[in-house]
GROMACS .gro file of C-alpha atoms in nm:
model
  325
    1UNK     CA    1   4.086   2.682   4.771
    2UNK     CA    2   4.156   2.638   5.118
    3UNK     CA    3   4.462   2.542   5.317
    4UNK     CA    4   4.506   2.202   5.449
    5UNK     CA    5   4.824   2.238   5.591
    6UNK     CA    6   5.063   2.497   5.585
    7UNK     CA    7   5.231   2.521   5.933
    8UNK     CA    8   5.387   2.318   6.147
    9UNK     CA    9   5.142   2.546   6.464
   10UNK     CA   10   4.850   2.348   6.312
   11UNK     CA   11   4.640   2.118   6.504
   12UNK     CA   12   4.736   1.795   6.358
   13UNK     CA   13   5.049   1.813   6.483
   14UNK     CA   14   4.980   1.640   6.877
   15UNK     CA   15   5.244   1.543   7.128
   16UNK     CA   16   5.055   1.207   7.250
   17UNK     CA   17   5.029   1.123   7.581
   18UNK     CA   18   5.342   1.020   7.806
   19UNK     CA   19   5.216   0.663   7.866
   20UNK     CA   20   5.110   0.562   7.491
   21UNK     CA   21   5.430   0.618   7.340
   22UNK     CA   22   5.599   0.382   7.513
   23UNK     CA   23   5.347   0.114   7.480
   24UNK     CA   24   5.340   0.203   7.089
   25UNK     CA   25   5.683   0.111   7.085
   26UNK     CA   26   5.651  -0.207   7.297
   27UNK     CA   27   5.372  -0.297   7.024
   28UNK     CA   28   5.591  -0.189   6.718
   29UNK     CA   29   5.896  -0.397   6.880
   30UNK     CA   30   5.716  -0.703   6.938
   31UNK     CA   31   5.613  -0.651   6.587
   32UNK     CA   32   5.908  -0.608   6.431
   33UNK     CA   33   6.085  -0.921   6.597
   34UNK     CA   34   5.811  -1.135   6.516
   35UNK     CA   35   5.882  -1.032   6.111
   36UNK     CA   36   6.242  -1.043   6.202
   37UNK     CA   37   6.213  -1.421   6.253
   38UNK     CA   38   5.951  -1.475   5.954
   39UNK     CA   39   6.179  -1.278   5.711
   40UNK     CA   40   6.479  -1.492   5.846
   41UNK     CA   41   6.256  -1.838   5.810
   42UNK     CA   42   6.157  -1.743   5.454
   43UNK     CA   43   6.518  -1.689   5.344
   44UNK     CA   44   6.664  -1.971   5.506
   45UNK     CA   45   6.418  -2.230   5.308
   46UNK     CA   46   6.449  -2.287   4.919
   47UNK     CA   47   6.111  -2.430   4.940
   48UNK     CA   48   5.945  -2.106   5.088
   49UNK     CA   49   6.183  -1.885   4.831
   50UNK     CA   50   6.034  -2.058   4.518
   51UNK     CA   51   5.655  -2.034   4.614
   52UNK     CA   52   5.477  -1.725   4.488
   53UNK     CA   53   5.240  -1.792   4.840
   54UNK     CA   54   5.539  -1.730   5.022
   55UNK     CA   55   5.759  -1.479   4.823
   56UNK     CA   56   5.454  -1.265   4.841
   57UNK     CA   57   5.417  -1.315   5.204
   58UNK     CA   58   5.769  -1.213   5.277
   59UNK     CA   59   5.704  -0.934   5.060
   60UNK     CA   60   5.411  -0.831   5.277
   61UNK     CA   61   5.642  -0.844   5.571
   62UNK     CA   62   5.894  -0.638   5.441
   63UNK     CA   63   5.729  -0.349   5.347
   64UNK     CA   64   5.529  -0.397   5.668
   65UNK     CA   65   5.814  -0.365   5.846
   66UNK     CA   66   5.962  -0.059   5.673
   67UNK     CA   67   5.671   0.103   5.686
   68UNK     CA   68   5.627   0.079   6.085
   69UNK     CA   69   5.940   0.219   6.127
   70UNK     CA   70   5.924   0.470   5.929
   71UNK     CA   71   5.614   0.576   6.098
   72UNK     CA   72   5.742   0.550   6.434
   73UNK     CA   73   5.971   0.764   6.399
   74UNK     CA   74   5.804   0.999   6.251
   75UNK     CA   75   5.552   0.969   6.560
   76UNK     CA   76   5.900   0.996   6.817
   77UNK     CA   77   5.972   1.340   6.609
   78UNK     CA   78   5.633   1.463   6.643
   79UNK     CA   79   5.662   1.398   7.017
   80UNK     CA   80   5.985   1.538   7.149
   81UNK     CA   81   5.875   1.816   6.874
   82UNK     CA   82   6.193   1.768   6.663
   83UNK     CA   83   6.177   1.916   6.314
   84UNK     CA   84   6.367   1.792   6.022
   85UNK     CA   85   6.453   1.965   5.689
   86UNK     CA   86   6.193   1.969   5.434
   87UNK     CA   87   6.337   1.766   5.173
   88UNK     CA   88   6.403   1.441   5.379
   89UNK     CA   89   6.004   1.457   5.566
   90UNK     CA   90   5.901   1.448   5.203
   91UNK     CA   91   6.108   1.162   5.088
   92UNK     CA   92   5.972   0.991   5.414
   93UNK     CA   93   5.593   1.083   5.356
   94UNK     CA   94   5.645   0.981   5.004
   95UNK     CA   95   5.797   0.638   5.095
   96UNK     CA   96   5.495   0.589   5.390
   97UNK     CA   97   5.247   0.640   5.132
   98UNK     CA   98   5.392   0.426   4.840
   99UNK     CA   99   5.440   0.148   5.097
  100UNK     CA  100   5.109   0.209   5.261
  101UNK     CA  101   4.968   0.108   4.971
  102UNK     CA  102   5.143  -0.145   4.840
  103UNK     CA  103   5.019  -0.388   5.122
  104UNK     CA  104   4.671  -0.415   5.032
  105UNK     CA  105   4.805  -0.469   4.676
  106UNK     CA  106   5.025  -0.742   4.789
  107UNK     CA  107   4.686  -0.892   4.911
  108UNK     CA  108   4.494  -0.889   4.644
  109UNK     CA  109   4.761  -1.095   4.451
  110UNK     CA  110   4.791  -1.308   4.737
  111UNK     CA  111   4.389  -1.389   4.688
  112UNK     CA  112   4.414  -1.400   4.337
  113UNK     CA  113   4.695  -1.698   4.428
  114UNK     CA  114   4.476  -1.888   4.615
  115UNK     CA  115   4.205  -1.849   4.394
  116UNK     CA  116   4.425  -1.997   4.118
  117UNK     CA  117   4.555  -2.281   4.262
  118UNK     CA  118   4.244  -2.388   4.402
  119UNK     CA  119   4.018  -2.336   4.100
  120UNK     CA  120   4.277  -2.407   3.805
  121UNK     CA  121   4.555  -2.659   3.977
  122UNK     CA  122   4.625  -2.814   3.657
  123UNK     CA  123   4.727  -2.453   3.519
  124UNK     CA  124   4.876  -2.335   3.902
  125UNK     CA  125   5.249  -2.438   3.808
  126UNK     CA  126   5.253  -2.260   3.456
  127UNK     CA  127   5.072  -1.913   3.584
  128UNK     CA  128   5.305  -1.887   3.932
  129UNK     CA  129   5.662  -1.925   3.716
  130UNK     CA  130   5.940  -1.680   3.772
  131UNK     CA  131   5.859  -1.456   3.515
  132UNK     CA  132   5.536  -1.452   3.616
  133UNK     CA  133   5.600  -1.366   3.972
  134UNK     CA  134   5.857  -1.077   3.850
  135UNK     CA  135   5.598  -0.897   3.645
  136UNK     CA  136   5.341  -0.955   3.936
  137UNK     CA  137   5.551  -0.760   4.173
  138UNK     CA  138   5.683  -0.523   3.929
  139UNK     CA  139   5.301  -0.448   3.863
  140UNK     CA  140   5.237  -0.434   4.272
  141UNK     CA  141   5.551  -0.204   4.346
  142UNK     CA  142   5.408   0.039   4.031
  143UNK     CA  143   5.103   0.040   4.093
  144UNK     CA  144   5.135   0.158   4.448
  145UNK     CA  145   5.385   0.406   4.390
  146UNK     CA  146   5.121   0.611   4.184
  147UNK     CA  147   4.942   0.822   4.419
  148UNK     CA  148   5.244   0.858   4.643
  149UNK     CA  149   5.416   1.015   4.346
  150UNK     CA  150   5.128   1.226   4.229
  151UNK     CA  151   5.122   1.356   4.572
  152UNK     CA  152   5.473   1.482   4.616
  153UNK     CA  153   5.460   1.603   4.219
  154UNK     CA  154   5.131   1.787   4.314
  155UNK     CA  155   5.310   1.935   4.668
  156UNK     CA  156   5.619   2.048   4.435
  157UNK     CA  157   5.403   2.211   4.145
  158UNK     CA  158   5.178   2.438   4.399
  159UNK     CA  159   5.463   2.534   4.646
  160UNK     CA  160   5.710   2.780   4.584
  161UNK     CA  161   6.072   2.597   4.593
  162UNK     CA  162   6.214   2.803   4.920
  163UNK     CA  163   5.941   2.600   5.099
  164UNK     CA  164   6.216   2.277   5.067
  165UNK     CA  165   6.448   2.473   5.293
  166UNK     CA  166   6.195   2.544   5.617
  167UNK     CA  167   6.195   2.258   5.899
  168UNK     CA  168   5.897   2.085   5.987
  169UNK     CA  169   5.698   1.834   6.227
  170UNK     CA  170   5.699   1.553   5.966
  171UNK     CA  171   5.355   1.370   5.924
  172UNK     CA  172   5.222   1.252   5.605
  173UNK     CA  173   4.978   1.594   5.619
  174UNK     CA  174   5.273   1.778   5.536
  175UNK     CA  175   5.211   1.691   5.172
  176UNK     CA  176   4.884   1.826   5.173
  177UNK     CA  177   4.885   2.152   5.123
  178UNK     CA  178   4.556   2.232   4.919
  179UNK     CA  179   4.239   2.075   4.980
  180UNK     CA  180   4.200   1.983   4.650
  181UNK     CA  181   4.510   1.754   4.684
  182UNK     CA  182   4.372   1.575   4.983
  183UNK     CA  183   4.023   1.486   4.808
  184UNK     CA  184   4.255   1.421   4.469
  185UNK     CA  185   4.460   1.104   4.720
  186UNK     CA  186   4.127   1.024   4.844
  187UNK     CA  187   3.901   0.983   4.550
  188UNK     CA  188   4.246   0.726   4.394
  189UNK     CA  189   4.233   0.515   4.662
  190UNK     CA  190   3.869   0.478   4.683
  191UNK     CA  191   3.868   0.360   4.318
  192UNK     CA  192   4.206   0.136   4.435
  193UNK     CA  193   4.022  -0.018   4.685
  194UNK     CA  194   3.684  -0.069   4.512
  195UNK     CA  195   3.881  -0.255   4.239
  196UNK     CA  196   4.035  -0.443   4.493
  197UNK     CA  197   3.770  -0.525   4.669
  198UNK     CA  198   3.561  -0.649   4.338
  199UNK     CA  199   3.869  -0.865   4.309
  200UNK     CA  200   3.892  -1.065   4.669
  201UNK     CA  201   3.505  -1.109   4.666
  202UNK     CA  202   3.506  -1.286   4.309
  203UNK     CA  203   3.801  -1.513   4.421
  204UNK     CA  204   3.611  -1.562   4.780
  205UNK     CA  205   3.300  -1.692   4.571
  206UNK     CA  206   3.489  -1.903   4.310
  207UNK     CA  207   3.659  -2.075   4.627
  208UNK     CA  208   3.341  -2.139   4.819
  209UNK     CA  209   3.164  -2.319   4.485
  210UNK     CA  210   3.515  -2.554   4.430
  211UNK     CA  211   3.507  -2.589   4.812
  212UNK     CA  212   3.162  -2.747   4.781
  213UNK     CA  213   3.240  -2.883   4.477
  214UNK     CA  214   3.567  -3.054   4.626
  215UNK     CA  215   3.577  -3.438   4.702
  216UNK     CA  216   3.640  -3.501   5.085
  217UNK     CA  217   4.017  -3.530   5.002
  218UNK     CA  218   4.031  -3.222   4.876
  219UNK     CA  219   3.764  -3.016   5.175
  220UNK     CA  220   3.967  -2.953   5.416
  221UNK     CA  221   4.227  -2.772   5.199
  222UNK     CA  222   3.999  -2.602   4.956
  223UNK     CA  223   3.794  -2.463   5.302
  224UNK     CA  224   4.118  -2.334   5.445
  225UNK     CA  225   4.197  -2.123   5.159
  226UNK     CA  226   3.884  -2.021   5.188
  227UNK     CA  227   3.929  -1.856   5.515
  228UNK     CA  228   4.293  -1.745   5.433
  229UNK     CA  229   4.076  -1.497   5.172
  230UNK     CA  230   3.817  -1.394   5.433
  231UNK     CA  231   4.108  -1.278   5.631
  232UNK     CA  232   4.314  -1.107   5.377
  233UNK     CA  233   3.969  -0.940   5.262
  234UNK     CA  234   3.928  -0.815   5.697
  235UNK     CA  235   4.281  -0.698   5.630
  236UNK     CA  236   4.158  -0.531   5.323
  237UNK     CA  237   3.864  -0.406   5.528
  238UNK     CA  238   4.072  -0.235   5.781
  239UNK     CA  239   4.302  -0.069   5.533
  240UNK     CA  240   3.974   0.064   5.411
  241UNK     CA  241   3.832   0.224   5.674
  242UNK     CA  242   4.198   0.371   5.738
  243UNK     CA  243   4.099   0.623   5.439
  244UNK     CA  244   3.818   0.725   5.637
  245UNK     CA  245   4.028   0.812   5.971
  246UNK     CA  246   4.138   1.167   5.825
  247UNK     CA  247   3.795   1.265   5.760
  248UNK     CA  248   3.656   1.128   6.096
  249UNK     CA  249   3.952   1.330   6.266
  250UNK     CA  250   3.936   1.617   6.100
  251UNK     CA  251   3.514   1.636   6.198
  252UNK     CA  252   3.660   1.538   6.570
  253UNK     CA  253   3.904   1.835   6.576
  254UNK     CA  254   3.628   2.119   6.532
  255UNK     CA  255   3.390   1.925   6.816
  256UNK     CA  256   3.670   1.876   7.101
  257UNK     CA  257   4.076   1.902   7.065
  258UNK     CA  258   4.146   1.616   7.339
  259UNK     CA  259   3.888   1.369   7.190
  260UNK     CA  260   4.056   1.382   6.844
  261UNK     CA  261   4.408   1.317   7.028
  262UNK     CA  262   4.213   1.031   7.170
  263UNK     CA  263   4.101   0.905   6.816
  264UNK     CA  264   4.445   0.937   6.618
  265UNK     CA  265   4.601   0.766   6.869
  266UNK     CA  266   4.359   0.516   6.807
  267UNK     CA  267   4.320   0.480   6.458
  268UNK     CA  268   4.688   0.436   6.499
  269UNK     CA  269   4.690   0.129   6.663
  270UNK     CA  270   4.391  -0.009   6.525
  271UNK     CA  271   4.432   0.092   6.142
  272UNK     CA  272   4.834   0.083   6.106
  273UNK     CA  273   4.959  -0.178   6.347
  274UNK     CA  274   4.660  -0.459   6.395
  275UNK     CA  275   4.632  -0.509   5.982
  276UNK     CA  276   4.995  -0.568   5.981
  277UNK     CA  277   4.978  -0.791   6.304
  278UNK     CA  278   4.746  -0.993   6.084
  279UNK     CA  279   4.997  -1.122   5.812
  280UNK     CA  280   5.185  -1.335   6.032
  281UNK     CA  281   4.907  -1.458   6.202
  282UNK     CA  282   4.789  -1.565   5.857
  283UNK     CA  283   5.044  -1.730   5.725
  284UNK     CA  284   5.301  -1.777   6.042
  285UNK     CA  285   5.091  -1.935   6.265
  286UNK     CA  286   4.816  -2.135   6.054
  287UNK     CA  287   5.044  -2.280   5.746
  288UNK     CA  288   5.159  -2.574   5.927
  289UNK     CA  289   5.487  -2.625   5.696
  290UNK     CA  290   5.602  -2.264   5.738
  291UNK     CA  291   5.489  -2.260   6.154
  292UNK     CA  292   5.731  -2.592   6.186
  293UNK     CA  293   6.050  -2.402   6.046
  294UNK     CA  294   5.946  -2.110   6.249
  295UNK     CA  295   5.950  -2.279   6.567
  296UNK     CA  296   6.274  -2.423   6.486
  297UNK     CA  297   6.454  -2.087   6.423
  298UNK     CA  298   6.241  -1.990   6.709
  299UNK     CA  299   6.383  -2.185   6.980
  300UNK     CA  300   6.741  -2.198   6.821
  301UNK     CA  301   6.710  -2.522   6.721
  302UNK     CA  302   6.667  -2.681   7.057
  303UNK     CA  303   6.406  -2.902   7.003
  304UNK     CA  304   6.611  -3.137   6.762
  305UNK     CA  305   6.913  -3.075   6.983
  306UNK     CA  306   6.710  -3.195   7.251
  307UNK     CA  307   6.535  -3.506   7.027
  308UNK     CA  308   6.953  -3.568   6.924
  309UNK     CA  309   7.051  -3.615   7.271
  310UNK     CA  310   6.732  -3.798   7.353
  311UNK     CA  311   6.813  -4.070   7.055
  312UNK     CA  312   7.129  -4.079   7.153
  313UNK     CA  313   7.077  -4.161   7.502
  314UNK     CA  314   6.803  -4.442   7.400
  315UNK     CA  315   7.119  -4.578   7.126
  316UNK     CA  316   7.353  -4.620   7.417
  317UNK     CA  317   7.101  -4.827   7.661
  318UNK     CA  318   7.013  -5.041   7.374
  319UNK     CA  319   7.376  -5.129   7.305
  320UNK     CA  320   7.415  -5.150   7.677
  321UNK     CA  321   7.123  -5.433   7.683
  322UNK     CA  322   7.285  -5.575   7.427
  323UNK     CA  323   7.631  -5.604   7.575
  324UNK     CA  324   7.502  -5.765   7.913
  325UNK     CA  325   7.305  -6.016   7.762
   0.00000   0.00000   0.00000
C-alpha cells in the first residue's frame, strides 16, 4: 500500500513561478468583484430572491467564491512556503473539496430547472415552491459533503493522532495519505459525475424535442434554455476532466519536474477558475432581466440619474415654450 503523501519535501508541493502568481490573483480578483456585484444584485431584488433559477445561481456564486479563496490562499502559502498547523489545512482541504463539489451539483439542479419549466410549465410553479427549493439545496449541500467527509474520516482512521500537531504546506494532497484513499475519492466522483451527466443529457434532449415542438411564440425561449443546458453541461465537462488532472500530473512528474509545474499551473487556471468564470457569463450577461439590474448597480445608478436630469431638463424647456407663447 503505497504512500501518496506523507511529507511536506514531496514533489507536489511547487513554488510557481514569480510572474503567474500575480496574474492568478489579478484573475481571482476580477473574479471575485464580478460575483461581488452579482451576489449584491441578487439580494437587492425580491424578484431574483423568489426564483429557484436565480437562488440557485447565487448559490453557485457563493460557493464559487469561497472556494477561490480558499484556494488562493492556499496557493500564496504554498509559495512563500508558509506552513500551517495540521488541524486548520484539514478543515480547509475538507471545505475545498465539499465545495468543489457542490458546484457541479448546483448545475445539475439548475438543468433539471430548465428542463421543468420548459417541458411541464403548467406544473413549474407547484414543483419550484419554497419547500421544494429547501429540500433541493439541503439535498445539494449533503450530497456534496460526502466524499469530502469520507476523506478526512479516512485521513483520521489511518494516521496516528500526533500527526494533527506537525505543520504542513497545505494542498488538498495532504489528505491523501494512502493510495487506496486517492483511487477511493476518485472512483465517487466518477460515479457522481456519470449520474450527473446521464441527468443534463436527458434534460438537453427533452428541451430540444419541446423546442421543436414549440409554436414560434414560444422558439426563441424554449431554444435559449436550450443553450443555457449546453453550457452548464461544458461547465460540467470541465469539472470532469478536472478529476483527470491528478492522474495526468502525477504521469508528468516521473517524465520531467518543470513540465508538470507547467501543467498544474495550468490545470489551475483552466479547470478551477474558467468553469467558475462561466456562471456569470451564463446567467449575468445573457438573462436580459438580471443583466439590466446589474448594470444599474454597476454604474451606481448613473444611468437613471443621468435619464432624471435629462427629463428634467426637457420638463423645464417645455414649460418655458409654454410660458412665452
Amino acid at each position: 500500500m503505497s504512500t501518496v503523501n506523507n511529507s511536506t519535501d514531496s514533489g507536489l508541493y511547487i513554488r510557481p513561478h514569480g510572474d503567474r502568481v500575480p496574474f492568478v490573483q489579478v484573475l481571482v480578483g476580477i473574479f471575485l468583484y464580478v460575483n461581488s456585484l452579482m451576489i449584491f444584485t441578487f439580494l437587492k431584488k425580491e424578484v431574483f430572491r423568489e426564483d429557484t433559477r436565480y437562488i440557485l445561481f447565487a448559490q453557485t456564486l457563493f460557493s464559487d467564491s469561497v472556494l477561490l479563496v480558499i484556494s488562493d490562499l492556499a496557493l500564496l502559502g504554498i509559495y512563500y512556503e508558509y506552513p500551517i498547523p495540521m488541524i486548520p489545512c484539514c478543515i480547509l482541504c475538507t471545505l475545498m473539496n465539499w465545495l468543489n463539489d457542490c458546484t457541479p451539483l448546483t448545475l445539475v439542479a439548475m438543468c433539471l430547472e430548465r428542463y421543468v419549466a420548459i417541458c411541464m410549465p403548467l406544473r413549474h410553479a407547484d414543483i419550484s415552491n419554497s419547500r421544494n427549493r429547501k429540500i433541493g439545496i439541503l439535498i445539494i449541500w449533503t450530497v456534496s459533503s460526502m466524499t469530502s467527509l469520507i476523506g478526512i474520516f479516512g485521513f483520521l482512521a489511518v494516521n496516528p493522532s500526533h500527526i494533527l500537531l506537525s505543520y504542513v504546506l497545505c494542498t488538498v494532497e495532504v489528505l491523501l495519505t494512502f493510495t487506496w484513499q486517492a483511487q477511493l475519492r476518485a472512483v465517487l466522483l466518477q460515479i457522481y459525475f456519470f449520474c450527473m451527466i446521464v441527468i443534463i443529457v436527458f434534460t438537453y434532449i427533452k428541451i430540444l424535442m419541446a423546442a421543436r415542438a414549440a409554436s414560434s411564440d414560444n422558439k426563441k425561449s424554449t431554444y435559449k434554455s436550450l443553450r443555457t443546458v449546453a453550457l452548464h453541461a461544458f461547465q460540467l465537462f470541465l469539472c470532469l476532466v478536472q478529476l483527470l488532472t491528478p492522474y495526468v500530473e502525477i504521469a508528468v512528474m516521473k517524465i520531467d519536474f518543470m513540465l508538470f509545474v507547467d501543467v498544474r499551473y495550468a490545470n489551475f487556471v483552466v479547470f478551477i477558475i474558467v468553469p467558475r468564470c462561466l456562471s456569470p457569463l451564463i446567467y449575468g450577461l445573457r438573462d436580459e432581466k438580471f443583466f439590466l439590474v446589474l448594470k444599474h448597480h454597476t454604474l451606481f445608478g448613473l444611468p437613471k440619474v443621468v435619464s432624471a436630469v435629462f427629463d428634467a431638463r426637457q420638463c423645464n424647456k417645455t414649460r418655458r415654450l409654454h410660458t412665452d407663447s
